[in-house]
Amino acid sequence: MSRFHLRIASVPLALLLLVPAGFPVRFCPEAYAQDAPPALSPVNKRGETKAQKEKRMDWFDHAKLGIFIHWGIYAVDGVSESWSFHNKYLPYEQYMKQAAGFTAASYDPKAWVSLIKESGAQYTVITTKHHDGVALWDTRINDRSIPKMTPAGRDVLSPFVKEVKKAGLHTGLYFSLLDWSNPDYPVFTRTESRYSIKDDPARWDKFVQCNFTQLRELCSAYKPDLMWFDGDWEQTAEDWRADAVIDLLRSYNKNVIVNSRIQGYGDYSTPEQGVPVVRPSDRYWELCYTINDSWGFQHTDTNFKTPFMVLRTFVDCLSNGGNLLLDIGPREDGTIPEEEVAVLREMGRWIKKHREAVYQTRAGIPAEHFQGFSTLNEEGDILYLYLPYRPNGPIEVKGLMNKVNRVWVVGDGRMLNYKVYNKNYWSDIPGLLEIDLPDIALDPSITVIAVLLDSPVKLYRGEGQVITSN
Ligand code: FHN
């Protein structure tokens, strides 16, 4: 019998007998977690082929935009989520006292999902439990949850996920592997630790059981399409039982997608805040990004990026073949800051108008060829050019070997005049494609031009050469 089962059997029998039949048995399960995780399974034997992974990742690859939601007790005083006590900016007790102010009084999950849908996002990721260990749902492992410790007094996760699924969006759940509040988790604050795993493996096992119990609760209740782990940096994959975590998730949804933050067991990379300058090397990636500077609601953070600035970052991600996971931080009452609503609405306007140049696109051509962002359609014979500026003259594309069949403005269908300059019939060096773009065709934010090619794009990548004829 594994050591996990032995602990459950050691629960005092008398305690169980005193409980009337049918009464929900409620231990302080941080010591009696109900579900022991499987012993660490052998190295991952999933053996998924490249084609199988591509199929599993397909919806994510075409989703392009997700909406991240950081909602927790930290919105009450507007302090940084979990970090404010971990970094000892305020005492832990003061941080947790925020629970008394979390009302969800104006929380309207249907309205949240309607706004997310309006933004053009295809998935959403909500913080089910951040590093502070406060669950949005009625977890049974302890009373550190919105239902049990706040005036909201109810599970606020389930109604949201229900609306997400009704709206046909993909469900993403953020789950912090570390839990700085849990008495059986080694780390508390930046300078205080409770114990070390090597000195007390049994205590660490208790904590791991808590994580597995909560993951089972989330998977069985919500069947997530995507698990967004966070906080993996403090322990190893073996300590987290990462392989067993993936097995657990797959046992509920064999096609579940997992982000990178579980010590190397994930499906895609998750650059954060810093927009990638060079194209990420991973086939699948997602930039997680705030609209101001904070993940959760902070009264003092008024540094909101404009809708145009966020839209430009979205197109930047598109041009490099990635997704944008754009964060909103609702207030404690469930209302969403107006500045964030405005950004999501502008994203939705733009995406609706330029739909053909969003979801079915892939990374574009190298930046040297065009002064802006670009993508290609799946077949590679339509080049989309994104202009986050008003041009002072014709739009130029360099090094295009293809014949151009047609050029039009995406979203309003105007055909555009174009010419190729400096193309000598006897040279294989391509000329310069110049496209006329009248002001009337400009989008208030980012204008998109479609260039229909005679075949999949072919680019000249040379340094130019001496002319050998005339
Ligand atoms: O520590 C967290 C942070 O609070 C926030 O949740 C971000 C969102 O990606 N993730 C971690 C920092 O990388």
GROMACS .gro file of C-alpha atoms and ligand atoms in nm:
model
  483
    1MET     CA    1   0.000   0.000   0.000
    2SER     CA    2   0.150   0.336  -0.095
    3ARG     CA    3   0.221   0.577   0.185
    4PHE     CA    4  -0.064   0.794   0.056
    5HIS     CA    5  -0.329   0.524   0.115
    6LEU     CA    6  -0.189   0.445   0.459
    7ARG     CA    7  -0.255   0.806   0.570
    8ILE     CA    8  -0.619   0.798   0.463
    9ALA     CA    9  -0.665   0.465   0.647
   10SER     CA   10  -0.516   0.626   0.956
   11VAL     CA   11  -0.805   0.875   0.987
   12PRO     CA   12  -0.951   0.796   1.332
   13LEU     CA   13  -1.238   0.554   1.265
   14ALA     CA   14  -1.436   0.703   1.555
   15LEU     CA   15  -1.435   1.036   1.374
   16LEU     CA   16  -1.599   0.874   1.074
   17LEU     CA   17  -1.852   0.682   1.284
   18LEU     CA   18  -1.969   0.996   1.467
   19VAL     CA   19  -2.069   1.157   1.142
   20PRO     CA   20  -2.436   1.088   1.049
   21ALA     CA   21  -2.478   0.913   0.716
   22GLY     CA   22  -2.501   1.151   0.423
   23PHE     CA   23  -2.358   1.443   0.615
   24PRO     CA   24  -2.080   1.590   0.403
   25VAL     CA   25  -1.771   1.490   0.590
   26ARG     CA   26  -1.560   1.799   0.622
   27PHE     CA   27  -1.216   1.743   0.763
   28CYS     CA   28  -0.956   2.011   0.772
   29PRO     CA   29  -0.831   1.818   0.473
   30GLU     CA   30  -0.501   1.999   0.441
   31ALA     CA   31  -0.402   1.709   0.664
   32TYR     CA   32  -0.645   1.454   0.518
   33ALA     CA   33  -0.652   1.529   0.148
   34GLN     CA   34  -0.893   1.275   0.005
   35ASP     CA   35  -0.718   1.191  -0.318
   36ALA     CA   36  -0.368   1.065  -0.308
   37PRO     CA   37  -0.192   1.137  -0.637
   38PRO     CA   38  -0.070   0.835  -0.826
   39ALA     CA   39   0.292   0.753  -0.750
   40LEU     CA   40   0.520   0.926  -0.998
   41SER     CA   41   0.451   0.747  -1.323
   42PRO     CA   42   0.743   0.640  -1.543
   43VAL     CA   43   0.879   0.895  -1.786
   44ASN     CA   44   0.601   1.022  -2.004
   45LYS     CA   45   0.506   0.741  -2.242
   46ARG     CA   46   0.243   0.937  -2.427
   47GLY     CA   47   0.430   0.904  -2.756
   48GLU     CA   48   0.215   1.164  -2.926
   49THR     CA   49   0.314   1.215  -3.293
   50LYS     CA   50   0.369   1.562  -3.444
   51ALA     CA   51   0.050   1.524  -3.647
   52GLN     CA   52  -0.147   1.423  -3.336
   53LYS     CA   53  -0.016   1.724  -3.146
   54GLU     CA   54  -0.101   1.955  -3.438
   55LYS     CA   55  -0.457   1.819  -3.432
   56ARG     CA   56  -0.485   1.866  -3.057
   57MET     CA   57  -0.341   2.220  -3.076
   58ASP     CA   58  -0.550   2.321  -3.379
   59TRP     CA   59  -0.814   2.532  -3.199
   60PHE     CA   60  -0.543   2.707  -2.996
   61ASP     CA   61  -0.333   2.773  -3.307
   62HIS     CA   62  -0.626   2.947  -3.475
   63ALA     CA   63  -0.767   3.117  -3.165
   64LYS     CA   64  -0.516   3.405  -3.180
   65LEU     CA   65  -0.679   3.597  -2.891
   66GLY     CA   66  -0.759   3.484  -2.539
   67ILE     CA   67  -0.876   3.690  -2.242
   68PHE     CA   68  -0.694   3.639  -1.914
   69ILE     CA   69  -0.880   3.721  -1.591
   70HIS     CA   70  -0.707   3.790  -1.261
   71TRP     CA   71  -0.981   3.814  -0.999
   72GLY     CA   72  -0.925   3.765  -0.628
   73ILE     CA   73  -0.926   3.924  -0.285
   74TYR     CA   74  -0.626   4.136  -0.390
   75ALA     CA   75  -0.869   4.360  -0.583
   76VAL     CA   76  -1.017   4.490  -0.256
   77ASP     CA   77  -0.723   4.705  -0.151
   78GLY     CA   78  -0.571   4.697  -0.499
   79VAL     CA   79  -0.243   4.537  -0.403
   80SER     CA   80  -0.037   4.306  -0.620
   81GLU     CA   81  -0.184   3.957  -0.629
   82SER     CA   82  -0.010   3.733  -0.373
   83TRP     CA   83   0.323   3.908  -0.429
   84SER     CA   84   0.233   4.196  -0.199
   85PHE     CA   85   0.253   3.970   0.107
   86HIS     CA   86   0.520   3.740  -0.037
   87ASN     CA   87   0.744   4.041  -0.091
   88LYS     CA   88   0.643   4.166   0.257
   89TYR     CA   89   0.503   4.495   0.130
   90LEU     CA   90   0.225   4.431   0.383
   91PRO     CA   91   0.169   4.168   0.655
   92TYR     CA   92   0.005   3.843   0.546
   93GLU     CA   93  -0.278   3.898   0.794
   94GLN     CA   94  -0.352   4.239   0.639
   95TYR     CA   95  -0.349   4.084   0.291
   96MET     CA   96  -0.595   3.811   0.393
   97LYS     CA   97  -0.821   4.065   0.567
   98GLN     CA   98  -0.911   4.184   0.216
   99ALA     CA   99  -1.139   3.880   0.204
  100ALA     CA  100  -1.386   4.075   0.420
  101GLY     CA  101  -1.426   4.327   0.141
  102PHE     CA  102  -1.473   4.089  -0.153
  103THR     CA  103  -1.844   4.119  -0.233
  104ALA     CA  104  -1.886   4.024  -0.602
  105ALA     CA  105  -2.191   4.246  -0.555
  106SER     CA  106  -2.212   4.344  -0.923
  107TYR     CA  107  -2.064   4.025  -1.064
  108ASP     CA  108  -2.238   3.930  -1.388
  109PRO     CA  109  -2.065   3.631  -1.550
  110LYS     CA  110  -2.299   3.649  -1.848
  111ALA     CA  111  -2.191   4.008  -1.913
  112TRP     CA  112  -1.823   3.915  -1.869
  113VAL     CA  113  -1.857   3.638  -2.128
  114SER     CA  114  -2.051   3.863  -2.362
  115LEU     CA  115  -1.766   4.117  -2.352
  116ILE     CA  116  -1.506   3.842  -2.402
  117LYS     CA  117  -1.702   3.710  -2.700
  118GLU     CA  118  -1.737   4.066  -2.837
  119SER     CA  119  -1.358   4.111  -2.820
  120GLY     CA  120  -1.309   3.835  -3.075
  121ALA     CA  121  -1.136   3.609  -2.824
  122GLN     CA  122  -1.183   3.236  -2.874
  123TYR     CA  123  -1.080   3.133  -2.524
  124THR     CA  124  -1.048   3.270  -2.176
  125VAL     CA  125  -0.825   3.181  -1.879
  126ILE     CA  126  -0.940   3.268  -1.525
  127THR     CA  127  -0.736   3.249  -1.204
  128THR     CA  128  -0.905   2.967  -1.017
  129LYS     CA  129  -0.641   2.992  -0.744
  130HIS     CA  130  -0.347   3.228  -0.736
  131HIS     CA  131  -0.032   3.193  -0.526
  132ASP     CA  132  -0.227   3.317  -0.221
  133GLY     CA  133  -0.418   2.988  -0.223
  134VAL     CA  134  -0.762   3.150  -0.225
  135ALA     CA  135  -0.989   2.944  -0.450
  136LEU     CA  136  -1.270   3.097  -0.653
  137TRP     CA  137  -1.468   2.775  -0.618
  138ASP     CA  138  -1.590   2.576  -0.316
  139THR     CA  139  -1.283   2.357  -0.279
  140ARG     CA  140  -1.305   2.090  -0.016
  141ILE     CA  141  -0.942   2.086   0.091
  142ASN     CA  142  -0.977   2.393   0.311
  143ASP     CA  143  -1.185   2.703   0.380
  144ARG     CA  144  -0.950   2.938   0.193
  145SER     CA  145  -1.201   3.022  -0.076
  146ILE     CA  146  -1.433   3.296  -0.194
  147PRO     CA  147  -1.743   3.098  -0.089
  148LYS     CA  148  -1.612   3.034   0.260
  149MET     CA  149  -1.424   3.350   0.356
  150THR     CA  150  -1.584   3.647   0.180
  151PRO     CA  151  -1.918   3.832   0.185
  152ALA     CA  152  -1.967   3.705  -0.172
  153GLY     CA  153  -2.033   3.374   0.004
  154ARG     CA  154  -2.063   3.169  -0.312
  155ASP     CA  155  -1.874   2.982  -0.581
  156VAL     CA  156  -1.798   3.247  -0.843
  157LEU     CA  157  -1.612   3.014  -1.078
  158SER     CA  158  -1.888   2.775  -1.181
  159PRO     CA  159  -2.132   3.038  -1.315
  160PHE     CA  160  -1.854   3.189  -1.523
  161VAL     CA  161  -1.742   2.859  -1.675
  162LYS     CA  162  -2.106   2.772  -1.747
  163GLU     CA  163  -2.144   3.094  -1.949
  164VAL     CA  164  -1.809   3.039  -2.124
  165LYS     CA  165  -1.920   2.698  -2.245
  166LYS     CA  166  -2.266   2.825  -2.343
  167ALA     CA  167  -2.097   3.093  -2.555
  168GLY     CA  168  -1.887   2.832  -2.735
  169LEU     CA  169  -1.558   2.968  -2.607
  170HIS     CA  170  -1.276   2.742  -2.497
  171THR     CA  171  -1.233   2.712  -2.120
  172GLY     CA  172  -0.891   2.786  -1.972
  173LEU     CA  173  -0.821   2.750  -1.600
  174TYR     CA  174  -0.524   2.918  -1.434
  175PHE     CA  175  -0.391   2.716  -1.140
  176SER     CA  176  -0.098   2.813  -0.921
  177LEU     CA  177   0.106   2.503  -0.837
  178LEU     CA  178   0.263   2.684  -0.546
  179ASP     CA  179   0.045   2.801  -0.258
  180TRP     CA  180   0.215   3.041  -0.020
  181SER     CA  181  -0.078   3.021   0.224
  182ASN     CA  182  -0.089   2.644   0.260
  183PRO     CA  183   0.075   2.541   0.590
  184ASP     CA  184   0.221   2.236   0.413
  185TYR     CA  185   0.385   2.437   0.136
  186PRO     CA  186   0.756   2.500   0.206
  187VAL     CA  187   0.775   2.868   0.106
  188PHE     CA  188   0.581   3.149   0.274
  189THR     CA  189   0.740   3.484   0.200
  190ARG     CA  190   1.055   3.593   0.020
  191THR     CA  191   1.249   3.552   0.345
  192GLU     CA  192   1.051   3.287   0.536
  193SER     CA  193   1.026   2.914   0.467
  194ARG     CA  194   0.828   2.659   0.666
  195TYR     CA  195   1.048   2.355   0.594
  196SER     CA  196   1.247   2.189   0.320
  197ILE     CA  197   1.113   1.898   0.117
  198LYS     CA  198   1.420   1.688   0.176
  199ASP     CA  199   1.382   1.729   0.555
  200ASP     CA  200   1.012   1.648   0.558
  201PRO     CA  201   0.898   1.460   0.246
  202ALA     CA  202   0.581   1.343   0.418
  203ARG     CA  203   0.471   1.704   0.468
  204TRP     CA  204   0.546   1.779   0.105
  205ASP     CA  205   0.337   1.475   0.004
  206LYS     CA  206   0.047   1.623   0.199
  207PHE     CA  207   0.076   1.941  -0.003
  208VAL     CA  208   0.099   1.750  -0.331
  209GLN     CA  209  -0.221   1.569  -0.234
  210CYS     CA  210  -0.391   1.907  -0.193
  211ASN     CA  211  -0.288   2.007  -0.545
  212PHE     CA  212  -0.411   1.679  -0.690
  213THR     CA  213  -0.740   1.704  -0.502
  214GLN     CA  214  -0.799   2.055  -0.633
  215LEU     CA  215  -0.700   1.959  -0.987
  216ARG     CA  216  -0.948   1.670  -0.971
  217GLU     CA  217  -1.215   1.911  -0.846
  218LEU     CA  218  -1.147   2.151  -1.133
  219CYS     CA  219  -1.122   1.885  -1.404
  220SER     CA  220  -1.432   1.695  -1.296
  221ALA     CA  221  -1.642   2.009  -1.253
  222TYR     CA  222  -1.529   2.212  -1.555
  223LYS     CA  223  -1.361   1.984  -1.811
  224PRO     CA  224  -1.113   2.259  -1.911
  225ASP     CA  225  -0.983   2.276  -2.267
  226LEU     CA  226  -0.665   2.440  -2.138
  227MET     CA  227  -0.478   2.435  -1.806
  228TRP     CA  228  -0.269   2.743  -1.743
  229PHE     CA  229  -0.022   2.653  -1.470
  230ASP     CA  230   0.177   2.915  -1.289
  231GLY     CA  231   0.424   2.926  -1.003
  232ASP     CA  232   0.624   2.622  -1.108
  233TRP     CA  233   0.960   2.790  -1.056
  234GLU     CA  234   1.005   2.700  -0.689
  235GLN     CA  235   1.007   2.320  -0.728
  236THR     CA  236   1.115   2.056  -0.981
  237ALA     CA  237   0.898   1.860  -1.222
  238GLU     CA  238   0.946   1.556  -0.999
  239ASP     CA  239   0.845   1.745  -0.687
  240TRP     CA  240   0.528   1.870  -0.861
  241ARG     CA  241   0.466   1.516  -0.991
  242ALA     CA  242   0.435   1.690  -1.329
  243ASP     CA  243   0.407   1.368  -1.525
  244ALA     CA  244   0.124   1.250  -1.303
  245VAL     CA  245  -0.043   1.591  -1.330
  246ILE     CA  246  -0.051   1.561  -1.708
  247ASP     CA  247  -0.184   1.204  -1.680
  248LEU     CA  248  -0.456   1.331  -1.447
  249LEU     CA  249  -0.558   1.613  -1.682
  250ARG     CA  250  -0.559   1.380  -1.982
  251SER     CA  251  -0.777   1.131  -1.793
  252TYR     CA  252  -1.053   1.394  -1.795
  253ASN     CA  253  -0.983   1.539  -2.140
  254LYS     CA  254  -0.736   1.358  -2.365
  255ASN     CA  255  -0.708   1.672  -2.579
  256VAL     CA  256  -0.641   1.914  -2.298
  257ILE     CA  257  -0.377   2.176  -2.377
  258VAL     CA  258  -0.124   2.271  -2.109
  259ASN     CA  259   0.088   2.585  -2.099
  260SER     CA  260   0.463   2.580  -2.042
  261ARG     CA  261   0.465   2.652  -1.670
  262ILE     CA  262   0.489   2.301  -1.532
  263GLN     CA  263   0.862   2.249  -1.554
  264GLY     CA  264   0.888   2.135  -1.913
  265TYR     CA  265   0.569   1.928  -1.942
  266GLY     CA  266   0.367   2.186  -2.132
  267ASP     CA  267   0.258   2.230  -2.492
  268TYR     CA  268   0.341   2.592  -2.565
  269SER     CA  269   0.559   2.876  -2.443
  270THR     CA  270   0.428   3.173  -2.248
  271PRO     CA  271   0.636   3.490  -2.283
  272GLU     CA  272   0.500   3.749  -2.042
  273GLN     CA  273   0.461   4.130  -2.068
  274GLY     CA  274   0.769   4.174  -2.290
  275VAL     CA  275   0.652   4.149  -2.651
  276PRO     CA  276   0.889   3.905  -2.828
  277VAL     CA  277   1.132   4.100  -3.047
  278VAL     CA  278   1.242   3.802  -3.252
  279ARG     CA  279   1.001   3.525  -3.353
  280PRO     CA  280   0.977   3.268  -3.071
  281SER     CA  281   1.133   2.937  -3.168
  282ASP     CA  282   0.844   2.731  -3.029
  283ARG     CA  283   0.581   2.629  -3.284
  284TYR     CA  284   0.309   2.738  -3.042
  285TRP     CA  285   0.335   3.036  -2.813
  286GLU     CA  286   0.118   3.293  -2.636
  287LEU     CA  287   0.211   3.635  -2.498
  288CYS     CA  288   0.031   3.707  -2.170
  289TYR     CA  289  -0.006   4.081  -2.133
  290THR     CA  290  -0.175   4.342  -1.917
  291ILE     CA  291  -0.365   4.650  -2.031
  292ASN     CA  292  -0.219   4.866  -1.753
  293ASP     CA  293   0.081   4.736  -1.557
  294SER     CA  294  -0.107   4.508  -1.318
  295TRP     CA  295  -0.266   4.165  -1.346
  296GLY     CA  296  -0.528   4.224  -1.079
  297PHE     CA  297  -0.728   4.541  -1.020
  298GLN     CA  298  -0.517   4.816  -0.863
  299HIS     CA  299  -0.681   5.153  -0.790
  300THR     CA  300  -0.349   5.335  -0.828
  301ASP     CA  301  -0.249   5.178  -1.160
  302THR     CA  302  -0.386   5.419  -1.418
  303ASN     CA  303  -0.116   5.342  -1.673
  304PHE     CA  304  -0.359   5.193  -1.926
  305LYS     CA  305  -0.238   5.134  -2.279
  306THR     CA  306  -0.472   5.271  -2.544
  307PRO     CA  307  -0.682   5.032  -2.754
  308PHE     CA  308  -0.454   5.110  -3.049
  309MET     CA  309  -0.141   5.019  -2.853
  310VAL     CA  310  -0.289   4.685  -2.747
  311LEU     CA  311  -0.421   4.615  -3.096
  312ARG     CA  312  -0.075   4.679  -3.240
  313THR     CA  313   0.072   4.424  -2.997
  314PHE     CA  314  -0.198   4.177  -3.099
  315VAL     CA  315  -0.102   4.218  -3.466
  316ASP     CA  316   0.264   4.186  -3.368
  317CYS     CA  317   0.183   3.848  -3.213
  318LEU     CA  318  -0.018   3.748  -3.521
  319SER     CA  319   0.273   3.835  -3.749
  320ASN     CA  320   0.498   3.601  -3.551
  321GLY     CA  321   0.247   3.317  -3.543
  322GLY     CA  322   0.148   3.351  -3.178
  323ASN     CA  323  -0.154   3.422  -2.957
  324LEU     CA  324  -0.218   3.714  -2.729
  325LEU     CA  325  -0.364   3.633  -2.386
  326LEU     CA  326  -0.486   3.978  -2.284
  327ASP     CA  327  -0.551   4.032  -1.915
  328ILE     CA  328  -0.834   4.210  -1.738
  329GLY     CA  329  -0.848   4.268  -1.364
  330PRO     CA  330  -1.207   4.303  -1.238
  331ARG     CA  331  -1.277   4.502  -0.922
  332GLU     CA  332  -1.381   4.321  -0.601
  333ASP     CA  333  -1.747   4.378  -0.689
  334GLY     CA  334  -1.708   4.212  -1.028
  335THR     CA  335  -1.713   4.526  -1.241
  336ILE     CA  336  -1.446   4.559  -1.511
  337PRO     CA  337  -1.246   4.885  -1.540
  338GLU     CA  338  -1.387   5.099  -1.819
  339GLU     CA  339  -1.046   5.136  -1.982
  340GLU     CA  340  -1.022   4.759  -2.017
  341VAL     CA  341  -1.375   4.735  -2.155
  342ALA     CA  342  -1.281   4.995  -2.419
  343VAL     CA  343  -0.979   4.793  -2.525
  344LEU     CA  344  -1.179   4.472  -2.560
  345ARG     CA  345  -1.447   4.651  -2.759
  346GLU     CA  346  -1.193   4.801  -3.004
  347MET     CA  347  -1.028   4.459  -3.041
  348GLY     CA  348  -1.369   4.323  -3.128
  349ARG     CA  349  -1.445   4.596  -3.382
  350TRP     CA  350  -1.113   4.549  -3.555
  351ILE     CA  351  -1.116   4.169  -3.554
  352LYS     CA  352  -1.474   4.158  -3.685
  353LYS     CA  353  -1.377   4.386  -3.977
  354HIS     CA  354  -1.050   4.204  -4.051
  355ARG     CA  355  -1.157   3.849  -3.964
  356GLU     CA  356  -1.004   3.697  -4.281
  357ALA     CA  357  -0.664   3.838  -4.175
  358VAL     CA  358  -0.680   3.699  -3.821
  359TYR     CA  359  -0.791   3.347  -3.736
  360GLN     CA  360  -0.677   3.151  -4.043
  361THR     CA  361  -0.339   3.320  -4.073
  362ARG     CA  362   0.012   3.212  -3.987
  363ALA     CA  363   0.340   3.397  -3.935
  364GLY     CA  364   0.423   3.641  -4.214
  365ILE     CA  365   0.733   3.732  -4.408
  366PRO     CA  366   1.058   3.856  -4.251
  367ALA     CA  367   1.053   4.220  -4.147
  368GLU     CA  368   1.311   4.325  -4.406
  369HIS     CA  369   1.055   4.288  -4.683
  370PHE     CA  370   0.787   4.526  -4.552
  371GLN     CA  371   0.778   4.811  -4.301
  372GLY     CA  372   0.490   4.684  -4.092
  373PHE     CA  373   0.349   4.352  -3.979
  374SER     CA  374   0.252   4.068  -4.212
  375THR     CA  375   0.091   3.726  -4.209
  376LEU     CA  376   0.013   3.464  -4.468
  377ASN     CA  377  -0.298   3.257  -4.526
  378GLU     CA  378  -0.267   2.881  -4.475
  379GLU     CA  379  -0.188   2.819  -4.844
  380GLY     CA  380   0.074   3.096  -4.841
  381ASP     CA  381  -0.057   3.265  -5.154
  382ILE     CA  382  -0.221   3.560  -4.982
  383LEU     CA  383   0.011   3.802  -4.806
  384TYR     CA  384  -0.160   4.027  -4.550
  385LEU     CA  385   0.010   4.357  -4.475
  386TYR     CA  386  -0.083   4.544  -4.152
  387LEU     CA  387  -0.018   4.916  -4.136
  388PRO     CA  388  -0.032   5.068  -3.784
  389TYR     CA  389   0.037   5.413  -3.939
  390ARG     CA  390  -0.080   5.654  -4.206
  391PRO     CA  391   0.154   5.617  -4.506
  392ASN     CA  392   0.314   5.920  -4.679
  393GLY     CA  393   0.338   5.741  -5.011
  394PRO     CA  394   0.293   5.401  -5.175
  395ILE     CA  395   0.335   5.091  -4.960
  396GLU     CA  396   0.652   4.903  -5.058
  397VAL     CA  397   0.722   4.530  -5.053
  398LYS     CA  398   1.075   4.420  -5.135
  399GLY     CA  399   1.203   4.085  -5.258
  400LEU     CA  400   0.872   3.934  -5.370
  401MET     CA  401   0.950   3.679  -5.645
  402ASN     CA  402   0.584   3.609  -5.714
  403LYS     CA  403   0.362   3.768  -5.973
  404VAL     CA  404   0.092   3.973  -5.801
  405ASN     CA  405  -0.260   3.893  -5.922
  406ARG     CA  406  -0.463   4.139  -5.713
  407VAL     CA  407  -0.442   4.375  -5.415
  408TRP     CA  408  -0.736   4.479  -5.199
  409VAL     CA  409  -0.820   4.642  -4.864
  410VAL     CA  410  -0.934   4.385  -4.610
  411GLY     CA  411  -1.263   4.469  -4.449
  412ASP     CA  412  -1.388   4.704  -4.718
  413GLY     CA  413  -1.296   4.525  -5.039
  414ARG     CA  414  -1.154   4.823  -5.229
  415MET     CA  415  -0.915   4.713  -5.503
  416LEU     CA  416  -0.582   4.896  -5.493
  417ASN     CA  417  -0.356   5.003  -5.776
  418TYR     CA  418  -0.004   4.869  -5.767
  419LYS     CA  419   0.308   4.865  -5.983
  420VAL     CA  420   0.640   4.683  -5.980
  421TYR     CA  421   0.943   4.908  -6.028
  422ASN     CA  422   1.298   4.823  -6.133
  423LYS     CA  423   1.221   4.474  -6.253
  424ASN     CA  424   1.444   4.382  -6.549
  425TYR     CA  425   1.302   4.098  -6.754
  426TRP     CA  426   1.647   3.943  -6.794
  427SER     CA  427   1.730   3.944  -6.419
  428ASP     CA  428   1.592   3.712  -6.152
  429ILE     CA  429   1.620   3.986  -5.896
  430PRO     CA  430   1.262   4.093  -5.816
  431GLY     CA  431   1.150   4.452  -5.848
  432LEU     CA  432   0.984   4.667  -5.585
  433LEU     CA  433   0.610   4.625  -5.538
  434GLU     CA  434   0.452   4.965  -5.477
  435ILE     CA  435   0.087   4.979  -5.364
  436ASP     CA  436  -0.120   5.298  -5.366
  437LEU     CA  437  -0.329   5.332  -5.048
  438PRO     CA  438  -0.570   5.629  -5.049
  439ASP     CA  439  -0.667   5.785  -4.716
  440ILE     CA  440  -1.028   5.679  -4.769
  441ALA     CA  441  -0.919   5.316  -4.730
  442LEU     CA  442  -0.744   5.366  -4.397
  443ASP     CA  443  -0.876   5.199  -4.080
  444PRO     CA  444  -0.880   5.426  -3.774
  445SER     CA  445  -0.637   5.187  -3.603
  446ILE     CA  446  -0.462   4.937  -3.830
  447THR     CA  447  -0.524   4.907  -4.204
  448VAL     CA  448  -0.486   4.564  -4.365
  449ILE     CA  449  -0.400   4.504  -4.728
  450ALA     CA  450  -0.430   4.164  -4.897
  451VAL     CA  451  -0.190   4.074  -5.179
  452LEU     CA  452  -0.302   3.778  -5.390
  453LEU     CA  453   0.002   3.600  -5.536
  454ASP     CA  454   0.028   3.363  -5.831
  455SER     CA  455   0.146   3.082  -5.599
  456PRO     CA  456   0.275   3.031  -5.246
  457VAL     CA  457   0.503   3.317  -5.151
  458LYS     CA  458   0.862   3.306  -5.276
  459LEU     CA  459   1.112   3.559  -5.142
  460TYR     CA  460   1.445   3.688  -5.269
  461ARG     CA  461   1.676   3.692  -4.971
  462GLY     CA  462   1.992   3.811  -5.144
  463GLU     CA  463   2.211   4.118  -5.105
  464GLY     CA  464   2.144   4.249  -5.455
  465GLN     CA  465   2.402   4.203  -5.731
  466VAL     CA  466   2.595   4.374  -6.006
  467ILE     CA  467   2.390   4.414  -6.326
  468THR     CA  468   2.529   4.187  -6.600
  469SER     CA  469   2.321   4.300  -6.894
  470ASN     CA  470   2.087   4.575  -7.018
  471FHN     O1  471   0.336   3.544  -1.030
  471FHN     C1  472   0.244   3.546  -1.135
  471FHN     C2  473   0.181   3.680  -1.152
  471FHN     O2  474   0.115   3.719  -1.033
  471FHN     C3  475   0.078   3.672  -1.265
  471FHN     O3  476  -0.024   3.579  -1.232
  471FHN     C4  477   0.151   3.628  -1.393
  471FHN     C5  478   0.054   3.613  -1.507
  471FHN     O4  479   0.118   3.543  -1.611
  471FHN     N1  480   0.218   3.501  -1.370
  471FHN     C6  481   0.312   3.500  -1.263
  471FHN     C7  482   0.436   3.582  -1.293
  471FHN     O5  483   0.498   3.528  -1.405
   0.00000   0.00000   0.00000
